[in-house]
């Protein structure tokens, strides 16, 4: 075989090998995606946390999710849940009712990737019941609705449904995302939301948040 043909074949083999390797990397790496609003920095979160009122958590008496109206219409046929799904996913396709019919979602809490919207919950970073016990029991219905549908602060995020259900209404002293790489962002988001909405923290919650933020 002429020498030039040998070199040509070697180059072709190397190119094919590189393409196969690249394809494998693309298949296993999570796709880039949009995300909830970026929370304040760890330094700012630490200063916010120091400014929050520290007191024992209030009672759940009288609490109902219905007191925090959601999901409200955000634009056209799209409600808050559908808006977050579209924001947090990749290549999301919606139907005429704004329901997501295809796409890909990476759950920051546990590192899972989903392609069916029903596998995802929209988590309230600061849970509605937690907010109620931290000061929202004294709010108007209008204030609670704004809190439950807050797209401006890092309060809403699409995550694996059963992980969100395991979190329930627990605070960071009782629950943190199982994916440890996200805990700093989560603590920053939690403090950002509580500070903006003037919600209190209990002593165990504050201690847990300080521990996470100090390691950021």
XYZ file of N, CA and C in Angstrom:
648
model
N 0.860 -1.202 0.000
C 0.000 0.000 0.000
C 0.889 1.244 0.000
N 0.634 2.221 -0.854
C 1.429 3.445 -0.879
C 1.407 4.131 0.489
N 2.556 4.777 0.823
C 2.707 5.398 2.140
C 1.641 6.455 2.398
N 1.301 7.204 1.345
C 0.282 8.240 1.518
C -1.054 7.672 1.928
N -1.414 6.500 1.390
C -2.687 5.868 1.750
C -2.683 5.401 3.195
N -1.519 4.922 3.672
C -1.404 4.483 5.079
C -1.675 5.652 6.011
N -1.031 6.784 5.727
C -1.237 7.962 6.562
C -2.692 8.431 6.529
N -3.281 8.384 5.346
C -4.677 8.806 5.212
C -5.597 7.939 6.049
N -5.331 6.604 6.041
C -6.159 5.688 6.833
C -5.979 5.931 8.318
N -4.736 6.202 8.741
C -4.485 6.466 10.166
C -5.215 7.730 10.620
N -5.173 8.756 9.793
C -5.852 10.005 10.129
C -7.359 9.775 10.231
N -7.909 8.983 9.307
C -9.343 8.688 9.323
C -9.731 7.932 10.583
N -8.910 6.954 10.984
C -9.180 6.174 12.207
C -9.144 7.067 13.429
N -8.117 7.936 13.505
C -8.016 8.842 14.652
C -9.206 9.789 14.717
N -9.638 10.283 13.576
C -10.792 11.192 13.541
C -12.056 10.493 14.000
N -12.246 9.249 13.556
C -13.411 8.471 13.967
C -13.398 8.216 15.467
N -12.216 7.864 15.990
C -12.073 7.599 17.428
C -12.406 8.838 18.238
N -11.892 9.988 17.763
C -12.176 11.240 18.480
C -13.660 11.559 18.454
N -14.306 11.317 17.324
C -15.742 11.586 17.215
C -16.541 10.703 18.144
N -16.168 9.427 18.247
C -16.856 8.498 19.144
C -16.694 8.936 20.586
N -15.450 9.341 20.950
C -15.187 9.804 22.322
C -16.022 11.029 22.642
N -16.062 11.992 21.692
C -16.829 13.208 21.906
C -18.311 12.907 22.053
N -18.821 11.993 21.239
C -20.231 11.611 21.324
C -20.542 11.033 22.694
N -19.633 10.204 23.216
C -19.840 9.626 24.545
C -19.885 10.683 25.615
N -18.997 11.696 25.498
C -18.974 12.766 26.487
C -20.264 13.568 26.439
N -20.735 13.837 25.214
C -21.974 14.597 25.078
C -23.167 13.839 25.641
N -23.131 12.522 25.530
C -24.256 11.714 26.002
C -24.311 11.637 27.512
N -23.129 11.732 28.171
C -23.105 11.543 29.623
C -23.098 12.862 30.400
N -22.627 13.936 29.791
C -22.560 15.204 30.503
C -23.930 15.878 30.509
N -24.308 16.510 31.648
C -25.586 17.221 31.676
C -25.536 18.421 30.751
N -26.617 18.640 30.041
C -26.668 19.776 29.125
C -26.758 21.071 29.919
N -26.239 22.138 29.322
C -26.356 23.445 29.960
C -27.832 23.817 30.009
N -28.216 24.530 31.053
C -29.617 24.901 31.167
C -29.741 26.243 31.848
N -30.903 26.832 31.717
C -31.198 28.033 32.468
C -31.424 27.631 33.922
N -31.587 28.588 34.784
C -31.733 28.250 36.196
C -32.535 29.332 36.898
N -32.814 29.086 38.169
C -33.502 30.092 38.958
C -32.580 31.312 39.092
N -33.125 32.477 39.473
C -32.288 33.660 39.657
C -31.113 33.361 40.597
N -29.951 33.880 40.257
C -28.747 33.623 41.060
C -28.900 34.229 42.447
N -28.690 33.431 43.495
C -28.787 33.998 44.849
C -27.606 34.899 45.158
N -27.716 35.642 46.235
C -26.622 36.511 46.667
C -25.385 35.667 46.963
N -24.232 36.312 46.991
C -22.976 35.611 47.266
C -22.963 35.063 48.687
N -22.023 34.170 48.959
C -21.912 33.602 50.306
C -21.626 34.697 51.334
N -20.786 35.652 50.968
C -20.457 36.742 51.894
C -21.699 37.576 52.207
N -22.461 37.894 51.180
C -23.694 38.662 51.389
C -24.709 37.841 52.173
N -24.786 36.556 51.868
C -25.716 35.678 52.600
C -25.350 35.628 54.080
N -24.068 35.596 54.381
C -23.660 35.588 55.794
C -24.091 36.883 56.490
N -23.977 38.007 55.795
C -24.392 39.281 56.400
C -25.912 39.346 56.534
N -26.624 38.824 55.539
C -28.083 38.765 55.626
C -28.514 37.885 56.800
N -27.870 36.734 56.930
C -28.224 35.794 58.002
C -28.040 36.440 59.370
N -26.967 37.208 59.519
C -26.707 37.877 60.796
C -27.787 38.904 61.120
N -28.452 39.404 60.075
C -29.477 40.432 60.276
C -30.872 39.864 60.512
N -31.065 38.569 60.242
C -32.387 37.973 60.409
C -32.765 37.842 61.885
N -34.050 37.988 62.172
C -34.553 37.782 63.529
C -34.461 36.305 63.878
N -33.889 36.017 65.030
C -33.768 34.634 65.499
C -34.788 34.418 66.610
N -35.684 33.471 66.384
C -36.664 33.153 67.415
C -37.218 31.752 67.170
N -37.837 31.188 68.174
C -38.408 29.849 68.046
C -39.457 29.852 66.943
N -39.488 28.742 66.208
C -40.441 28.619 65.104
C -41.866 28.674 65.631
N -42.731 29.357 64.887
C -44.120 29.486 65.290
C -44.915 28.211 65.062
N -46.182 28.287 65.358
C -47.079 27.139 65.238
C -47.569 26.968 63.804
N -47.924 25.730 63.470
C -48.531 25.448 62.162
C -50.048 25.576 62.217
N -50.583 25.905 63.373
C -52.028 26.051 63.534
C -52.588 27.040 62.510
N -53.618 26.604 61.812
C -54.257 27.462 60.833
C -53.642 27.403 59.450
N -52.507 26.722 59.323
C -51.829 26.674 58.020
C -52.599 25.832 57.005
N -52.622 26.312 55.778
C -53.143 25.572 54.633
C -52.439 26.083 53.390
N -52.097 25.166 52.481
C -51.481 25.594 51.221
C -52.416 26.527 50.441
N -53.713 26.384 50.669
C -54.682 27.234 49.973
C -54.552 28.702 50.362
N -53.888 28.965 51.478
C -53.675 30.345 51.916
C -52.532 31.006 51.144
N -51.830 30.211 50.318
C -50.743 30.704 49.455
C -51.146 30.386 48.004
N -52.053 31.132 47.406
C -52.578 30.770 46.085
C -51.471 30.575 45.041
N -51.457 29.413 44.427
C -50.492 29.092 43.375
C -51.082 27.915 42.602
N -50.757 27.623 41.378
C -49.870 28.445 40.564
C -50.699 29.463 39.789
N -50.313 30.738 39.837
C -51.084 31.778 39.174
C -50.606 31.959 37.731
N -51.437 32.597 36.913
C -51.071 32.875 35.524
C -49.938 33.890 35.488
N -48.911 33.578 34.691
C -47.770 34.483 34.543
C -47.795 35.225 33.210
N -48.119 34.503 32.140
C -48.151 35.110 30.818
C -48.967 34.242 29.876
N -49.952 34.816 29.219
C -50.780 34.050 28.302
C -51.433 32.873 29.008
N -51.172 31.669 28.471
C -51.734 30.455 29.068
C -50.805 29.841 30.107
N -49.655 30.460 30.359
C -48.624 29.861 31.228
C -48.776 30.269 32.691
N -48.870 29.262 33.565
C -48.874 29.551 34.994
C -47.445 29.463 35.537
N -47.299 29.633 36.836
C -45.958 29.686 37.427
C -45.208 28.369 37.252
N -45.870 27.239 37.489
C -45.201 25.949 37.329
C -44.670 25.788 35.911
N -45.503 26.075 34.947
C -45.108 25.895 33.545
C -43.992 26.851 33.153
N -44.017 28.041 33.733
C -42.962 29.022 33.472
C -41.626 28.534 34.002
N -41.630 27.958 35.201
C -40.381 27.452 35.789
C -39.874 26.233 35.020
N -40.776 25.355 34.611
C -40.360 24.195 33.824
C -39.673 24.622 32.536
N -40.235 25.628 31.880
C -39.637 26.109 30.633
C -38.303 26.787 30.911
N -38.219 27.528 31.985
C -36.984 28.232 32.349
C -35.858 27.274 32.715
N -36.179 26.244 33.480
C -35.150 25.362 34.033
C -34.765 24.201 33.121
N -35.480 24.015 32.020
C -35.202 22.883 31.150
C -34.388 23.231 29.924
N -34.093 22.215 29.148
C -33.356 22.350 27.887
C -34.247 21.853 26.758
N -34.326 22.637 25.688
C -35.135 22.263 24.517
C -36.574 21.917 24.893
N -37.156 22.709 25.764
C -38.527 22.456 26.226
C -39.529 22.876 25.148
N -40.411 21.951 24.814
C -41.485 22.222 23.860
C -42.804 22.203 24.616
N -43.626 23.225 24.392
C -44.920 23.299 25.082
C -46.056 23.255 24.066
N -47.221 22.808 24.535
C -48.382 22.789 23.651
C -49.137 24.115 23.750
N -50.300 24.181 23.152
C -51.058 25.434 23.112
C -51.547 25.874 24.487
N -51.551 24.941 25.454
C -51.945 25.267 26.829
C -50.749 25.545 27.724
N -49.550 25.606 27.116
C -48.289 25.881 27.804
C -47.765 24.685 28.598
N -48.377 23.514 28.462
C -47.887 22.313 29.132
C -46.630 21.810 28.415
N -45.617 21.421 29.176
C -44.376 20.914 28.589
C -44.605 19.500 28.068
N -44.387 19.298 26.759
C -44.606 17.976 26.168
C -43.302 17.266 25.840
N -42.192 17.999 25.873
C -40.878 17.372 25.725
C -39.821 18.326 26.231
N -38.626 17.774 26.461
C -37.524 18.573 26.974
C -36.652 17.728 27.891
N -35.689 18.358 28.515
C -34.783 17.675 29.442
C -34.552 18.576 30.641
N -34.605 17.992 31.821
C -34.435 18.759 33.054
C -33.400 18.094 33.953
N -32.440 18.864 34.418
C -31.420 18.383 35.353
C -31.792 18.863 36.744
N -32.008 17.941 37.663
C -32.395 18.281 39.026
C -31.155 18.587 39.864
N -30.998 19.846 40.246
C -29.815 20.258 41.000
C -29.723 19.591 42.373
N -30.848 19.206 42.948
C -30.826 18.638 44.295
C -30.157 17.268 44.350
N -30.342 16.463 43.286
C -29.845 15.091 43.332
C -29.057 14.666 42.100
N -28.931 15.542 41.111
C -28.133 15.223 39.942
C -28.815 14.331 38.920
N -30.120 14.121 39.041
C -30.850 13.273 38.086
C -31.321 14.116 36.904
N -31.418 13.466 35.743
C -31.930 14.122 34.547
C -33.237 13.451 34.136
N -34.238 14.265 33.799
C -35.563 13.761 33.456
C -36.004 14.295 32.103
N -36.812 13.530 31.415
C -37.325 13.957 30.112
C -38.848 14.009 30.076
N -39.480 13.772 31.221
C -40.935 13.859 31.340
C -41.259 14.850 32.453
N -42.015 15.880 32.125
C -42.271 16.968 33.075
C -42.955 16.496 34.355
N -43.745 15.440 34.267
C -44.462 14.958 35.449
C -43.527 14.348 36.492
N -42.265 14.108 36.127
C -41.292 13.586 37.088
C -40.695 14.695 37.943
N -41.116 15.929 37.687
C -40.549 17.074 38.401
C -41.590 17.793 39.228
N -41.159 18.254 40.382
C -41.937 19.183 41.191
C -41.274 20.547 41.095
N -42.039 21.596 41.312
C -41.460 22.924 41.479
C -41.349 23.152 42.980
N -40.125 23.151 43.463
C -39.906 23.315 44.902
C -39.923 24.781 45.293
N -40.612 25.068 46.387
C -40.441 26.356 47.058
C -39.223 26.172 47.961
N -38.125 26.852 47.643
C -36.903 26.690 48.436
C -37.227 26.871 49.918
N -37.842 27.979 50.259
C -38.408 28.141 51.604
C -39.855 27.680 51.502
N -40.142 26.529 52.074
C -41.460 25.908 51.931
C -42.564 26.822 52.477
N -43.761 26.645 51.946
C -44.884 27.482 52.363
C -45.178 27.331 53.855
N -45.161 26.099 54.345
C -45.423 25.876 55.772
C -44.316 26.474 56.635
N -43.069 26.379 56.152
C -41.941 26.984 56.866
C -42.111 28.501 56.919
N -42.536 29.084 55.819
C -42.773 30.525 55.795
C -43.881 30.910 56.772
N -44.938 30.100 56.805
C -46.054 30.359 57.731
C -45.550 30.419 59.174
N -44.698 29.467 59.535
C -44.181 29.401 60.909
C -43.124 30.469 61.188
N -42.663 31.130 60.109
C -41.583 32.113 60.266
C -42.064 33.549 60.080
N -43.367 33.730 59.992
C -43.897 35.081 59.894
C -45.012 35.283 58.889
N -45.146 34.370 57.917
C -46.158 34.559 56.870
C -47.588 34.372 57.367
N -47.741 33.811 58.566
C -49.097 33.661 59.123
C -49.752 35.021 59.325
N -48.939 36.061 59.437
C -49.478 37.404 59.639
C -49.616 38.212 58.370
N -49.308 37.589 57.234
C -49.402 38.300 55.963
C -50.833 38.319 55.428
N -51.041 39.182 54.428
C -52.295 39.166 53.688
C -52.231 38.043 52.648
N -53.381 37.660 52.131
C -53.410 36.629 51.079
C -52.615 37.089 49.858
N -52.658 38.359 49.555
C -51.920 38.910 48.417
C -50.405 38.742 48.606
N -49.933 38.974 49.822
C -48.499 38.788 50.111
C -48.113 37.315 49.989
N -48.976 36.445 50.503
C -48.658 35.013 50.440
C -48.676 34.511 48.998
N -49.576 35.065 48.180
C -49.603 34.687 46.766
C -48.315 35.128 46.075
N -47.862 36.327 46.361
C -46.625 36.827 45.754
C -45.437 35.961 46.157
N -45.397 35.543 47.405
C -44.323 34.680 47.900
C -44.349 33.317 47.210
N -45.524 32.743 47.075
C -45.662 31.394 46.517
C -45.370 31.338 45.025
N -45.362 32.482 44.367
C -45.143 32.546 42.920
C -43.966 33.449 42.568
N -43.027 33.595 43.490
C -41.915 34.542 43.337
C -40.878 34.045 42.328
N -40.872 34.639 41.156
C -39.910 34.292 40.109
C -38.697 35.220 40.113
N -38.721 36.233 40.942
C -37.631 37.210 40.971
C -36.514 36.787 41.917
N -36.873 36.226 43.048
C -35.890 35.701 43.985
C -35.621 34.220 43.677
N -34.537 33.639 44.238
C -34.233 32.212 44.023
C -35.097 31.322 44.909
N -36.396 31.345 44.666
C -37.373 30.671 45.517
C -38.021 29.465 44.852
N -37.970 29.397 43.525
C -38.647 28.315 42.800
C -37.652 27.591 41.898
N -37.664 26.248 41.943
C -36.728 25.471 41.140
C -37.346 24.115 40.812
N -37.140 23.649 39.584
C -37.648 22.343 39.152
C -36.688 21.254 39.604
N -37.197 20.298 40.375
C -36.363 19.219 40.920
C -37.118 17.892 40.883
N -36.397 16.807 41.077
C -36.991 15.467 41.126
C -38.136 15.433 42.141
N -39.291 14.924 41.727
C -40.473 15.008 42.581
C -40.318 14.325 43.932
N -39.762 13.095 43.953
C -39.698 12.400 45.252
C -38.645 13.011 46.174
N -37.642 13.685 45.612
C -36.662 14.390 46.445
C -37.333 15.596 47.096
N -38.130 16.292 46.331
C -38.874 17.418 46.878
C -39.845 16.959 47.956
N -40.473 15.820 47.738
C -41.419 15.299 48.730
C -40.702 14.862 50.004
N -39.476 14.366 49.861
C -38.688 14.001 51.045
C -38.301 15.245 51.843
N -38.039 16.324 51.140
C -37.725 17.592 51.811
C -38.933 18.093 52.596
N -40.116 18.018 51.981
C -41.358 18.475 52.606
C -41.213 19.941 53.035
N -41.492 20.234 54.316
C -41.383 21.618 54.796
C -40.221 21.783 55.771
N -39.199 20.935 55.623
C -38.061 20.959 56.543
C -37.119 22.123 56.249
N -36.493 22.632 57.310
C -35.519 23.708 57.127
C -34.107 23.114 57.034
N -33.072 23.920 56.777
C -31.723 23.375 56.563
C -31.092 22.666 57.761
N -31.652 22.843 58.938
C -31.153 22.068 60.082
C -31.634 20.630 59.996
N -32.690 20.396 59.198
C -33.322 19.081 59.101
C -33.143 18.419 57.739
N -32.859 19.241 56.710
C -32.723 18.700 55.354
C -31.854 19.613 54.507
N -30.950 18.995 53.746
C -30.165 19.700 52.742
C -30.161 18.854 51.476
N -29.956 19.444 50.312
C -29.943 18.644 49.082
C -28.943 17.495 49.172
N -29.334 16.285 48.755
C -28.413 15.154 48.798
C -27.177 15.362 47.931
N -27.274 16.164 46.903
C -26.104 16.495 46.078
C -25.324 17.607 46.786
N -24.238 17.226 47.432
C -23.509 18.159 48.300
C -22.967 19.370 47.540
N -22.682 19.210 46.244
C -22.137 20.322 45.458
C -23.116 21.481 45.338
N -24.394 21.227 45.622
C -25.398 22.278 45.486
C -25.750 22.934 46.822
N -25.205 22.450 47.905
C -25.630 22.941 49.220
C -25.291 24.409 49.460
N -24.157 24.855 48.944
C -23.797 26.264 49.103
C -24.825 27.150 48.409
N -25.168 26.815 47.162
C -26.169 27.588 46.415
C -27.505 27.557 47.143
N -27.856 26.388 47.657
C -29.133 26.233 48.353
C -29.185 27.127 49.599
N -28.120 27.142 50.386
C -28.088 27.966 51.598
C -28.139 29.451 51.247
N -27.419 29.831 50.204
C -27.457 31.222 49.757
C -28.870 31.621 49.325
N -29.537 30.712 48.595
C -30.898 30.980 48.148
C -31.851 31.093 49.335
N -31.722 30.176 50.275
C -32.599 30.166 51.459
C -32.514 31.494 52.210
N -31.294 31.940 52.475
C -31.099 33.184 53.222
C -31.582 34.383 52.406
N -31.294 34.374 51.112
C -31.745 35.444 50.227
C -33.263 35.612 50.317
N -33.976 34.501 50.239
C -35.442 34.542 50.279
C -35.944 34.994 51.642
N -35.390 34.426 52.697
C -35.864 34.803 54.043
C -35.591 36.278 54.336
N -34.443 36.760 53.874
C -34.100 38.165 54.114
C -35.051 39.088 53.354
N -35.274 38.786 52.077
C -36.154 39.646 51.278
C -37.560 39.698 51.863
N -38.052 38.536 52.299
C -39.425 38.467 52.788
C -39.534 38.688 54.300
N -38.438 39.071 54.926
C -38.425 39.401 56.356
C -38.988 38.273 57.221
N -38.512 37.069 56.955
C -38.919 35.900 57.731
C -37.848 35.585 58.776
N -38.267 35.044 59.883
C -37.325 34.733 60.958
C -36.655 33.375 60.740
N -35.622 33.114 61.528
C -34.967 31.799 61.557
C -34.916 31.326 63.006
N -34.945 30.016 63.206
C -34.736 29.513 64.570
C -33.245 29.246 64.755
N -32.834 28.992 65.974
C -31.404 28.908 66.272
C -30.717 27.734 65.561
N -31.383 26.580 65.507
C -30.790 25.421 64.831
C -30.652 25.666 63.339
N -31.661 26.295 62.759
C -31.660 26.647 61.330
C -30.503 27.605 61.028
N -30.338 28.621 61.873
C -29.260 29.592 61.670
C -27.899 28.923 61.765
N -27.734 28.055 62.737
C -26.461 27.352 62.907
C -26.125 26.494 61.692
N -27.124 25.775 61.171
C -26.912 24.924 59.989
C -26.537 25.777 58.782
N -27.207 26.898 58.613
C -26.905 27.778 57.492
C -25.508 28.378 57.614
N -25.132 28.776 58.814
C -23.788 29.309 59.027
C -22.727 28.281 58.669
N -22.965 27.045 59.052
C -22.007 25.977 58.765
C -21.820 25.794 57.262
N -22.914 25.777 56.524
C -22.832 25.618 55.068
C -22.162 26.825 54.436
N -22.587 28.012 54.815
C -22.063 29.239 54.200
C -20.592 29.446 54.508
N -20.138 29.034 55.664
C -18.730 29.178 56.022
C -17.832 28.276 55.193
N -18.429 27.238 54.605
C -17.656 26.304 53.776
C -17.741 26.643 52.293
N -18.509 27.694 51.961
C -18.674 28.070 50.543
C -17.389 28.670 49.975
